[in-house]
Amino acid sequence: MTTRSWVILVVAISVAAVFRSVVAYNGSLWADEGSFLNAITAPTWREMIQFLRLHESHPPLFYLLMRAWSHFMNGNDTWLMVVPIVLAVAIVPVIYAVGRSLFGEGVGLIAAVLAAVSPQLTEHSAQIRPYGLLYIAALTSAASFAMCLTSGTRKAWILFVVATTTMLYTHNWAWMILAGEGMAGLYVMRHSSSGERNQLVRKASIALLAVFALYAAWFPSFVFQSRHAGHGSVPIERFSEYVGFILLSIFRTLEATVIGRLSDKQFVALGGLVAAALAVAAVSVFYHPQSDPRPNGSKTAFAFARARAAILLRIALFSLGAALLVSPFNNVILPRGVVTVTPILLLPAAWWIKTLMWHRASRDAARIGAIVCCFAVVAAFVETASLIKRPRSNVGQIADLVRRGAHADDLLIVAPEWFAASFDHYFPPSIEQIDYPYEGRSAMIDFTDIWENRIRSTAAKRIEEKIRKAHAANRRVWFVFERRYMRNFTPDEMDRAYRHKQPGAISVRDVRRIRATLDSTYGPPRIFEANEPLPINDEMIAHLYAR
């Protein structure tokens, strides 16, 4: 590496470290992070594995890593964030190394810079969750598979086996990546000679057998989780709804990989237009395309690079296609999952940018590239600024408000129970508490037959009786819930929720029922809200009911 390359890489790592750290420490832990802490603090390692099998929807690798680190650091929250931040920042040198290996040093540096400033990677990897490790493992798996399909060295196949096994043990979204790799491999084999095809089939079969053998110990737990956990199916009943779902998924994919949430759409549009106009003018004046499409005169190297970029692009697109096919049964088109393909997409994007810098594309292609880059840069700037400004969650502030205002005989209701995971982290046992639908404080979310338990539960009757008794005893009642759960489902929406077994909709219904019972019993509540910008994830509010 040249001195210039070292400087660029160090700056990119430093920028990534600052962005990830600010986002990671900005605000309270949110619901999923609270649930994670409940898992790694199980009394024994065996109980933690059992907890994951029954009460989480993820494999154990990251949990094992964090449990070991937690014991070493004595469970301190601040120190617990170190591992996720290190993994979140590690994507920068990893994507540099992968890009350099596949395409050369210039592409590796461009990819490293893109990864450092990516708001999507910043948001989702800066959490006490498996995503940072997942993104690294998925990138390494896809890149090594691209190397296997184009060069086929034994080292590349071994790296593919190790990275893919790590990916599968980190997060179940990894199966979408593996499916994308399989379809990309079939595409390459279809366009190969019979001799090359037979050799690829043999090596790929051996590699996949090795992966499945290494994963066999967890596979029964994965099957259990696939049947009992997840996010429910997407309510699609008509062809027009499926078309709408595809269009919405495309937009969400663009949000999760390129444009972000567009927190300030007007600024992105105006800033992007101004930057694009200047860039197009600069291209028109200074860009002089060259006819030779072979950088450094190496036709073979350029062909290999183009083939690898195409393979990575197909892996990403086929992975998203697999997610689209699965989602009508178990919705996996979620931003934190879709972002898994972002590092994979950054490599062909960096190669394309480098090709433009070589002046090897037409002037029209250069103009299009300049426009795309300008809008992407402006959107990334706006999204990163929004992430830095907005806290992840306000649950810590709400827990503190309840703690300071609570009386010894108050009753506290937190609903639904997955938000109690983070709330209870900040609220020590001090008053009678119900993490609905459980009868007391809950340290877990029981995914076992969660739909059947929701529709058969007698928790609603129990909580109504509890509220009536509290009112008769002249006790105050605190009700803590997430603001989005104030919405009202129409009868048709509830019917669809029942048909598609969506426990989230039932939880919204239950939250509204509890509020209605409290309102009719006590009258209007006193509302407690955190005085801060709108959180990225959980916006908790507290209602205090008193006679």
Coordinates of C-alpha atoms in Angstrom, one line a residue:
M1 CA 0.0 0.0 0.0
T2 CA 1.2 3.5 -0.8
T3 CA 1.2 6.3 1.8
R4 CA -1.8 7.8 0.2
S5 CA -3.7 4.6 0.4
W6 CA -2.9 4.2 4.1
V7 CA -4.1 7.8 4.8
I8 CA -7.4 7.2 3.0
L9 CA -8.0 3.9 4.8
V10 CA -7.2 5.4 8.2
V11 CA -9.4 8.4 7.6
A12 CA -12.3 6.1 6.4
I13 CA -11.9 3.9 9.5
S14 CA -11.8 7.0 11.8
V15 CA -14.9 8.5 10.2
A16 CA -16.8 5.2 10.5
A17 CA -15.7 4.9 14.2
V18 CA -17.1 8.4 14.9
F19 CA -20.4 7.9 13.1
R20 CA -21.0 4.4 14.7
S21 CA -20.1 5.5 18.2
V22 CA -22.3 8.6 18.1
V23 CA -25.3 6.6 16.9
A24 CA -24.6 3.7 19.3
Y25 CA -24.5 5.9 22.3
N26 CA -27.2 8.3 21.3
G27 CA -30.3 7.5 23.4
S28 CA -31.4 4.4 25.3
L29 CA -31.3 0.8 24.4
W30 CA -34.3 -0.1 22.3
A31 CA -36.6 -3.2 22.6
D32 CA -34.5 -5.6 20.5
E33 CA -31.4 -4.7 22.4
G34 CA -33.2 -5.2 25.7
S35 CA -34.3 -8.6 24.6
F36 CA -30.7 -9.4 23.6
L37 CA -29.4 -8.4 27.1
N38 CA -32.0 -10.7 28.7
A39 CA -30.6 -13.6 26.5
I40 CA -26.9 -13.1 27.3
T41 CA -27.5 -12.7 31.1
A42 CA -29.2 -16.2 31.4
P43 CA -27.8 -18.1 34.4
T44 CA -25.8 -20.6 32.4
W45 CA -24.5 -21.0 28.8
R46 CA -26.9 -24.0 28.3
E47 CA -29.9 -21.9 29.5
M48 CA -28.9 -19.1 27.1
I49 CA -28.9 -21.5 24.1
Q50 CA -32.3 -22.8 25.2
F51 CA -33.5 -19.2 25.6
L52 CA -32.4 -18.5 22.0
R53 CA -34.1 -21.5 20.7
L54 CA -37.4 -20.7 22.3
H55 CA -37.5 -17.0 22.8
E56 CA -35.4 -15.4 20.1
S57 CA -35.2 -15.8 16.3
H58 CA -31.5 -15.8 15.8
P59 CA -28.6 -18.3 15.9
P60 CA -26.2 -18.3 18.8
L61 CA -22.8 -17.1 17.5
F62 CA -23.0 -13.4 18.3
Y63 CA -24.7 -14.1 21.6
L64 CA -21.9 -16.4 22.6
L65 CA -19.4 -13.8 21.7
M66 CA -21.2 -11.1 23.7
R67 CA -21.8 -13.3 26.7
A68 CA -18.1 -14.0 26.9
W69 CA -17.4 -10.3 26.6
S70 CA -20.1 -9.4 29.1
H71 CA -18.5 -11.7 31.7
F72 CA -15.1 -10.2 31.0
M73 CA -16.4 -6.7 31.3
N74 CA -18.7 -7.4 34.3
G75 CA -21.9 -6.6 32.3
N76 CA -21.3 -2.8 32.0
D77 CA -23.6 -1.3 29.4
T78 CA -20.9 1.1 28.0
W79 CA -18.3 -1.6 27.6
L80 CA -20.9 -4.0 26.1
M81 CA -21.2 -1.5 23.2
V82 CA -17.5 -1.9 22.4
V83 CA -17.9 -5.2 20.5
P84 CA -20.7 -4.0 18.2
I85 CA -18.9 -0.8 17.4
V86 CA -15.6 -2.7 16.6
L87 CA -17.5 -5.0 14.3
A88 CA -19.4 -2.0 12.8
V89 CA -16.1 -0.2 12.0
A90 CA -14.4 -3.4 10.9
I91 CA -16.6 -3.5 7.7
V92 CA -14.3 -0.7 6.4
P93 CA -10.9 -2.5 6.4
V94 CA -12.7 -5.8 5.5
I95 CA -14.4 -4.3 2.4
Y96 CA -11.1 -2.7 1.5
A97 CA -9.3 -6.0 1.7
V98 CA -12.0 -7.8 -0.3
G99 CA -12.2 -5.0 -2.9
R100 CA -8.5 -5.0 -3.3
S101 CA -8.4 -8.8 -3.7
L102 CA -11.2 -8.8 -6.3
F103 CA -10.7 -5.6 -8.2
G104 CA -7.5 -3.9 -7.1
E105 CA -6.4 -1.3 -4.6
G106 CA -8.3 1.7 -6.1
V107 CA -11.7 -0.1 -5.9
G108 CA -10.9 -1.3 -2.4
L109 CA -10.3 2.3 -1.2
I110 CA -13.4 3.6 -2.9
A111 CA -15.5 0.8 -1.3
A112 CA -13.9 1.6 2.1
V113 CA -14.9 5.2 1.9
L114 CA -18.5 4.3 0.8
A115 CA -18.8 1.9 3.7
A116 CA -17.4 4.4 6.2
V117 CA -20.1 7.0 5.3
S118 CA -23.0 4.7 4.6
P119 CA -25.9 5.8 6.9
Q120 CA -27.6 2.4 6.5
L121 CA -24.6 0.5 7.8
T122 CA -24.1 3.1 10.5
E123 CA -27.6 2.8 11.8
H124 CA -28.1 -0.9 11.8
S125 CA -24.6 -2.1 12.8
A126 CA -24.2 0.3 15.7
Q127 CA -26.5 -1.8 17.9
I128 CA -26.1 -4.6 20.5
R129 CA -27.4 -6.9 17.8
P130 CA -25.8 -9.4 15.4
Y131 CA -26.0 -7.1 12.3
G132 CA -22.4 -5.9 12.3
L133 CA -21.1 -9.4 12.3
L134 CA -23.7 -10.5 9.8
Y135 CA -22.7 -7.8 7.3
I136 CA -19.0 -8.8 7.5
A137 CA -19.8 -12.5 7.1
A138 CA -22.2 -12.0 4.2
L139 CA -19.8 -9.7 2.4
T140 CA -16.9 -12.2 2.8
S141 CA -19.1 -15.1 1.8
A142 CA -20.4 -13.4 -1.4
A143 CA -16.9 -12.1 -2.3
S144 CA -15.2 -15.5 -1.8
F145 CA -18.0 -17.2 -3.8
A146 CA -17.3 -14.7 -6.7
M147 CA -13.7 -15.7 -6.5
C148 CA -14.6 -19.4 -6.5
L149 CA -16.7 -18.9 -9.7
T150 CA -14.0 -17.0 -11.5
S151 CA -10.7 -18.5 -10.3
G152 CA -11.7 -21.5 -8.2
T153 CA -8.7 -21.7 -5.9
R154 CA -8.8 -24.0 -2.9
K155 CA -8.2 -21.0 -0.6
A156 CA -11.2 -19.3 -2.0
W157 CA -13.5 -22.3 -1.5
I158 CA -12.2 -22.8 2.1
L159 CA -12.9 -19.1 2.8
F160 CA -16.4 -19.5 1.4
V161 CA -17.1 -22.4 3.7
V162 CA -15.8 -20.6 6.8
A163 CA -17.6 -17.3 5.9
T164 CA -20.9 -18.9 5.0
T165 CA -20.9 -21.1 8.1
T166 CA -20.2 -18.0 10.2
M167 CA -23.0 -16.1 8.4
L168 CA -25.5 -18.9 9.1
Y169 CA -24.6 -19.0 12.8
T170 CA -25.0 -15.2 13.1
H171 CA -28.4 -14.4 11.7
N172 CA -31.2 -16.3 9.8
W173 CA -31.3 -13.6 7.1
A174 CA -28.1 -15.3 5.9
W175 CA -30.3 -17.9 4.2
M176 CA -31.4 -15.2 1.8
I177 CA -27.7 -14.5 0.9
L178 CA -27.1 -18.3 0.5
A179 CA -30.1 -18.5 -1.8
G180 CA -28.8 -15.6 -3.8
E181 CA -25.4 -17.2 -4.1
G182 CA -27.0 -20.4 -5.3
M183 CA -29.0 -18.7 -8.0
A184 CA -26.0 -16.6 -9.1
G185 CA -23.9 -19.8 -9.2
L186 CA -26.5 -21.5 -11.4
Y187 CA -26.5 -18.5 -13.7
V188 CA -22.7 -18.7 -14.1
M189 CA -22.7 -22.4 -14.6
R190 CA -25.4 -22.2 -17.3
H191 CA -23.1 -19.9 -19.3
S192 CA -20.0 -22.1 -18.8
S193 CA -18.6 -24.9 -20.9
S194 CA -19.5 -28.4 -19.9
G195 CA -16.0 -29.1 -18.4
E196 CA -16.1 -25.9 -16.3
R197 CA -19.6 -26.6 -15.3
N198 CA -18.8 -30.1 -14.0
Q199 CA -15.9 -28.8 -12.1
L200 CA -17.9 -26.0 -10.5
V201 CA -20.7 -28.4 -9.6
R202 CA -18.3 -30.8 -7.9
K203 CA -16.5 -28.1 -5.9
A204 CA -19.7 -26.3 -5.0
S205 CA -21.3 -29.5 -3.8
I206 CA -18.3 -30.3 -1.6
A207 CA -18.3 -26.8 -0.1
L208 CA -22.1 -26.8 0.6
L209 CA -21.8 -30.3 2.2
A210 CA -19.1 -28.9 4.4
V211 CA -21.2 -25.9 5.4
F212 CA -24.3 -28.0 6.2
A213 CA -22.2 -30.5 8.2
L214 CA -20.8 -27.6 10.3
Y215 CA -24.3 -26.1 10.7
A216 CA -26.0 -29.4 11.5
A217 CA -25.9 -28.9 15.2
W218 CA -28.1 -25.8 15.0
F219 CA -30.3 -26.9 12.2
P220 CA -33.1 -28.4 14.4
S221 CA -33.3 -25.1 16.3
F222 CA -33.5 -23.2 13.0
V223 CA -36.4 -25.3 11.9
F224 CA -38.1 -24.6 15.3
Q225 CA -37.5 -20.9 15.0
S226 CA -38.8 -20.8 11.4
R227 CA -42.1 -22.3 12.6
H228 CA -42.6 -20.3 15.8
A229 CA -40.7 -17.0 15.5
G230 CA -40.4 -14.3 12.9
H231 CA -42.6 -11.4 11.9
G232 CA -45.7 -13.1 10.5
S233 CA -46.7 -13.2 6.9
V234 CA -47.5 -10.2 4.7
P235 CA -51.3 -10.0 4.2
I236 CA -51.5 -10.6 0.5
E237 CA -54.8 -11.9 -0.8
R238 CA -55.1 -10.4 -4.3
F239 CA -52.8 -10.0 -7.3
S240 CA -52.9 -6.2 -7.0
E241 CA -51.7 -6.5 -3.4
Y242 CA -48.8 -8.6 -4.5
V243 CA -47.9 -6.0 -7.1
G244 CA -48.2 -3.3 -4.5
F245 CA -46.0 -5.3 -2.1
I246 CA -43.3 -5.7 -4.7
L247 CA -43.3 -2.0 -5.4
L248 CA -43.2 -1.2 -1.7
S249 CA -40.4 -3.7 -1.2
I250 CA -38.4 -2.1 -4.0
F251 CA -38.8 1.3 -2.3
R252 CA -37.8 -0.1 1.1
T253 CA -34.8 -1.8 -0.5
L254 CA -33.7 1.6 -2.0
E255 CA -34.2 3.1 1.5
A256 CA -32.1 0.4 3.2
T257 CA -29.3 0.4 0.6
V258 CA -29.0 3.7 -1.1
I259 CA -31.3 6.7 -0.2
G260 CA -32.0 6.1 3.5
R261 CA -35.3 7.4 5.0
L262 CA -35.0 10.7 3.2
S263 CA -35.6 12.6 6.5
D264 CA -35.5 15.9 4.6
K265 CA -36.8 15.1 1.1
Q266 CA -36.8 18.8 -0.1
F267 CA -33.2 19.3 0.9
V268 CA -32.2 16.0 -0.8
A269 CA -34.1 17.0 -4.0
L270 CA -32.7 20.6 -4.1
G271 CA -29.2 19.7 -3.0
G272 CA -29.0 16.7 -5.3
L273 CA -30.2 18.8 -8.3
V274 CA -27.7 21.6 -7.7
A275 CA -24.8 19.1 -7.2
A276 CA -25.9 17.0 -10.2
A277 CA -26.1 20.1 -12.5
L278 CA -22.6 21.1 -11.5
A279 CA -21.3 17.6 -11.9
V280 CA -22.8 17.2 -15.4
A281 CA -21.3 20.5 -16.4
A282 CA -17.9 19.3 -15.2
V283 CA -18.2 16.0 -17.0
S284 CA -19.2 17.8 -20.2
V285 CA -16.1 19.9 -20.1
F286 CA -13.4 17.7 -18.5
Y287 CA -14.4 14.1 -19.2
H288 CA -12.8 12.7 -22.3
P289 CA -13.7 9.0 -22.9
Q290 CA -11.0 6.7 -24.1
S291 CA -11.8 3.9 -26.5
D292 CA -9.6 1.2 -24.9
P293 CA -11.8 -0.6 -22.3
R294 CA -8.8 -2.3 -20.8
P295 CA -7.4 -0.4 -17.8
N296 CA -3.6 -0.7 -17.6
G297 CA -3.8 -2.6 -20.9
S298 CA -4.9 -5.9 -19.2
K299 CA -7.8 -7.4 -21.0
T300 CA -7.9 -10.5 -18.8
A301 CA -7.8 -8.5 -15.5
F302 CA -10.6 -6.2 -16.7
A303 CA -12.7 -9.2 -17.8
F304 CA -12.2 -10.9 -14.5
A305 CA -13.2 -7.7 -12.6
R306 CA -16.3 -7.2 -14.7
A307 CA -17.3 -10.8 -14.2
R308 CA -16.9 -10.6 -10.5
A309 CA -18.8 -7.3 -10.3
A310 CA -21.6 -8.9 -12.2
I311 CA -21.6 -12.0 -9.9
L312 CA -21.8 -9.8 -6.7
L313 CA -24.6 -7.7 -8.3
R314 CA -26.6 -10.9 -9.1
I315 CA -26.0 -12.3 -5.6
A316 CA -27.5 -9.1 -4.1
L317 CA -30.4 -9.0 -6.4
F318 CA -31.2 -12.7 -6.2
S319 CA -31.0 -12.4 -2.4
L320 CA -33.6 -9.7 -2.4
G321 CA -35.7 -11.7 -4.8
A322 CA -35.5 -14.7 -2.4
A323 CA -36.7 -12.3 0.4
L324 CA -39.6 -11.2 -1.7
L325 CA -40.7 -14.8 -2.3
V326 CA -40.4 -15.7 1.4
S327 CA -42.1 -12.6 2.8
P328 CA -45.7 -13.6 2.0
F329 CA -45.1 -16.5 4.5
N330 CA -42.7 -14.8 6.9
N331 CA -41.9 -11.2 6.3
V332 CA -38.1 -10.6 5.9
I333 CA -38.3 -7.4 3.9
L334 CA -37.1 -5.4 6.9
P335 CA -34.5 -2.6 6.8
R336 CA -32.0 -4.2 9.1
G337 CA -32.2 -7.4 7.1
V338 CA -32.1 -5.8 3.6
V339 CA -29.0 -3.8 4.6
T340 CA -27.2 -7.1 4.5
V341 CA -26.8 -6.7 0.8
T342 CA -25.4 -3.2 1.0
P343 CA -21.7 -4.1 1.5
I344 CA -22.1 -6.6 -1.4
L345 CA -23.6 -3.8 -3.6
L346 CA -20.9 -1.3 -2.6
L347 CA -18.1 -3.4 -4.3
P348 CA -19.6 -3.3 -7.9
A349 CA -20.6 0.3 -7.3
A350 CA -17.0 1.1 -6.4
W351 CA -15.7 -0.8 -9.4
W352 CA -18.1 1.2 -11.6
I353 CA -16.9 4.5 -10.1
K354 CA -13.3 3.5 -10.7
T355 CA -14.2 2.7 -14.3
L356 CA -15.6 6.2 -14.7
M357 CA -12.4 7.6 -13.2
W358 CA -10.4 5.7 -15.7
H359 CA -12.4 7.5 -18.4
R360 CA -13.3 4.1 -19.9
A361 CA -17.1 4.8 -20.1
S362 CA -19.0 6.9 -22.6
R363 CA -19.7 10.6 -21.8
D364 CA -23.4 9.8 -21.3
A365 CA -22.6 7.0 -18.9
A366 CA -20.3 9.4 -17.0
R367 CA -23.1 12.0 -16.8
I368 CA -25.5 9.4 -15.4
G369 CA -22.9 8.2 -13.0
A370 CA -22.3 11.8 -11.8
I371 CA -26.0 12.4 -11.3
V372 CA -26.4 9.1 -9.3
C373 CA -23.4 9.8 -7.2
C374 CA -24.5 13.4 -6.4
F375 CA -27.9 12.3 -5.2
A376 CA -26.5 9.4 -3.2
V377 CA -23.9 11.7 -1.5
V378 CA -26.5 14.3 -0.6
A379 CA -29.0 11.7 0.6
A380 CA -26.2 10.0 2.7
F381 CA -25.3 13.4 4.2
V382 CA -28.9 14.2 5.2
E383 CA -29.5 10.7 6.6
T384 CA -26.3 10.7 8.6
A385 CA -27.1 14.1 10.1
S386 CA -30.6 12.8 11.0
L387 CA -29.1 9.7 12.7
I388 CA -26.7 11.8 14.7
K389 CA -29.5 14.2 15.8
R390 CA -32.1 11.6 16.7
P391 CA -31.8 9.2 19.6
R392 CA -32.3 5.5 19.1
S393 CA -34.9 5.3 21.8
N394 CA -36.4 7.3 24.6
V395 CA -37.2 4.4 26.8
G396 CA -34.5 5.3 29.4
Q397 CA -36.0 8.8 29.8
I398 CA -39.6 7.4 30.2
A399 CA -38.4 4.9 32.7
D400 CA -36.7 7.7 34.7
L401 CA -39.9 9.8 34.6
V402 CA -41.9 6.9 36.0
R403 CA -39.3 6.0 38.6
R404 CA -39.2 9.6 39.9
G405 CA -43.0 10.0 39.9
A406 CA -44.0 6.5 41.2
H407 CA -45.6 5.9 44.7
A408 CA -45.0 2.7 46.6
D409 CA -48.5 1.4 46.0
D410 CA -48.7 2.3 42.3
L411 CA -49.5 -0.3 39.6
L412 CA -47.3 -0.3 36.5
I413 CA -48.4 -1.9 33.2
V414 CA -46.0 -2.1 30.2
A415 CA -47.4 -3.4 27.0
P416 CA -46.7 -5.3 24.9
E417 CA -43.9 -7.4 26.5
W418 CA -41.2 -6.9 23.9
F419 CA -41.0 -3.2 24.9
A420 CA -40.7 -4.2 28.5
A421 CA -37.4 -5.9 27.7
S422 CA -35.7 -2.5 27.4
F423 CA -37.9 -0.6 29.8
D424 CA -37.1 -3.0 32.6
H425 CA -33.4 -2.6 31.9
Y426 CA -33.7 1.0 33.1
F427 CA -36.5 0.5 35.7
P428 CA -35.5 -1.5 38.7
P429 CA -38.2 -3.6 40.5
S430 CA -39.8 -1.2 42.9
I431 CA -43.6 -1.3 42.5
E432 CA -46.1 -3.9 41.3
Q433 CA -45.5 -4.4 37.6
I434 CA -47.2 -6.3 34.8
D435 CA -45.4 -6.8 31.5
Y436 CA -48.5 -7.6 29.5
P437 CA -49.6 -10.3 28.7
Y438 CA -47.5 -11.8 31.5
E439 CA -48.6 -11.4 35.1
G440 CA -45.4 -9.9 36.4
R441 CA -42.1 -8.6 35.2
S442 CA -40.9 -10.7 32.2
A443 CA -37.3 -11.5 31.3
M444 CA -38.2 -13.0 27.9
I445 CA -40.5 -13.1 24.9
D446 CA -41.9 -16.5 24.4
F447 CA -42.0 -17.1 20.7
T448 CA -43.3 -20.7 21.2
D449 CA -46.7 -20.7 19.5
I450 CA -46.9 -17.0 19.9
W451 CA -50.0 -16.6 17.7
E452 CA -52.0 -19.3 19.5
N453 CA -51.0 -17.9 22.9
R454 CA -52.1 -14.4 21.8
I455 CA -55.6 -15.4 20.6
R456 CA -56.3 -17.9 23.4
S457 CA -54.8 -15.7 26.2
T458 CA -57.0 -14.7 29.2
A459 CA -54.5 -11.9 29.9
A460 CA -57.1 -9.2 28.8
K461 CA -59.6 -10.4 31.4
R462 CA -56.9 -10.5 34.1
I463 CA -55.7 -7.0 33.4
E464 CA -59.2 -5.6 33.4
E465 CA -59.9 -7.2 36.8
K466 CA -56.6 -5.8 38.0
I467 CA -57.5 -2.3 36.9
R468 CA -60.9 -2.5 38.6
K469 CA -59.3 -3.7 41.9
A470 CA -56.6 -0.9 41.7
H471 CA -59.3 1.7 41.2
A472 CA -61.4 0.3 44.1
A473 CA -58.3 0.5 46.3
N474 CA -57.6 4.1 45.3
R475 CA -54.3 3.1 43.6
R476 CA -52.7 4.9 40.7
V477 CA -51.9 3.1 37.5
W478 CA -49.1 3.8 35.1
F479 CA -49.5 2.6 31.6
V480 CA -46.4 2.6 29.4
F481 CA -46.5 1.7 25.7
E482 CA -45.1 2.6 22.3
R483 CA -46.7 5.5 20.5
R484 CA -47.3 3.6 17.3
Y485 CA -49.6 1.2 19.3
M486 CA -52.1 4.0 19.6
R487 CA -53.3 3.4 16.0
N488 CA -56.7 1.9 15.4
F489 CA -57.2 -1.1 13.1
T490 CA -60.4 -1.3 11.0
P491 CA -62.5 -4.4 11.3
D492 CA -61.2 -5.5 7.8
E493 CA -57.6 -5.0 8.9
M494 CA -58.2 -7.1 12.0
D495 CA -59.9 -9.9 10.0
R496 CA -56.8 -9.9 7.7
A497 CA -54.5 -10.0 10.8
Y498 CA -56.3 -13.1 12.0
R499 CA -56.2 -14.8 8.7
H500 CA -52.4 -14.1 8.3
K501 CA -51.5 -14.7 12.0
Q502 CA -50.0 -11.4 12.8
P503 CA -49.4 -11.1 16.6
G504 CA -48.4 -7.5 16.3
A505 CA -51.9 -6.5 15.2
I506 CA -53.3 -8.3 18.2
S507 CA -50.9 -6.5 20.5
V508 CA -52.1 -3.1 19.1
R509 CA -55.7 -4.2 19.7
D510 CA -54.8 -5.2 23.3
V511 CA -53.0 -1.9 24.0
R512 CA -56.1 0.0 22.8
R513 CA -58.3 -2.1 25.0
I514 CA -56.2 -1.5 28.1
R515 CA -56.3 2.3 27.4
A516 CA -60.0 2.2 26.9
T517 CA -60.5 0.3 30.2
L518 CA -58.3 2.8 32.0
D519 CA -60.0 5.8 30.4
S520 CA -63.5 4.5 31.3
T521 CA -62.4 3.6 34.8
Y522 CA -60.2 6.5 35.8
G523 CA -60.9 9.2 33.3
P524 CA -58.3 11.2 31.2
P525 CA -54.7 10.4 32.2
R526 CA -51.7 12.6 32.8
I527 CA -49.3 12.1 29.9
F528 CA -45.5 11.8 30.3
E529 CA -43.4 12.2 27.2
A530 CA -39.6 12.5 26.7
N531 CA -38.5 16.0 25.8
E532 CA -36.2 15.2 22.9
P533 CA -36.3 14.7 19.1
L534 CA -38.4 11.9 17.6
P535 CA -36.5 8.6 18.3
I536 CA -35.4 6.3 15.4
N537 CA -36.9 3.2 16.9
D538 CA -39.0 3.1 20.1
E539 CA -41.0 6.2 21.1
M540 CA -42.4 5.3 24.5
I541 CA -45.0 7.3 26.4
A542 CA -46.4 6.9 29.9
H543 CA -50.0 7.6 31.0
L544 CA -50.7 8.1 34.7
Y545 CA -54.2 7.3 35.9
A546 CA -55.4 8.5 39.3
R547 CA -58.8 9.0 41.0

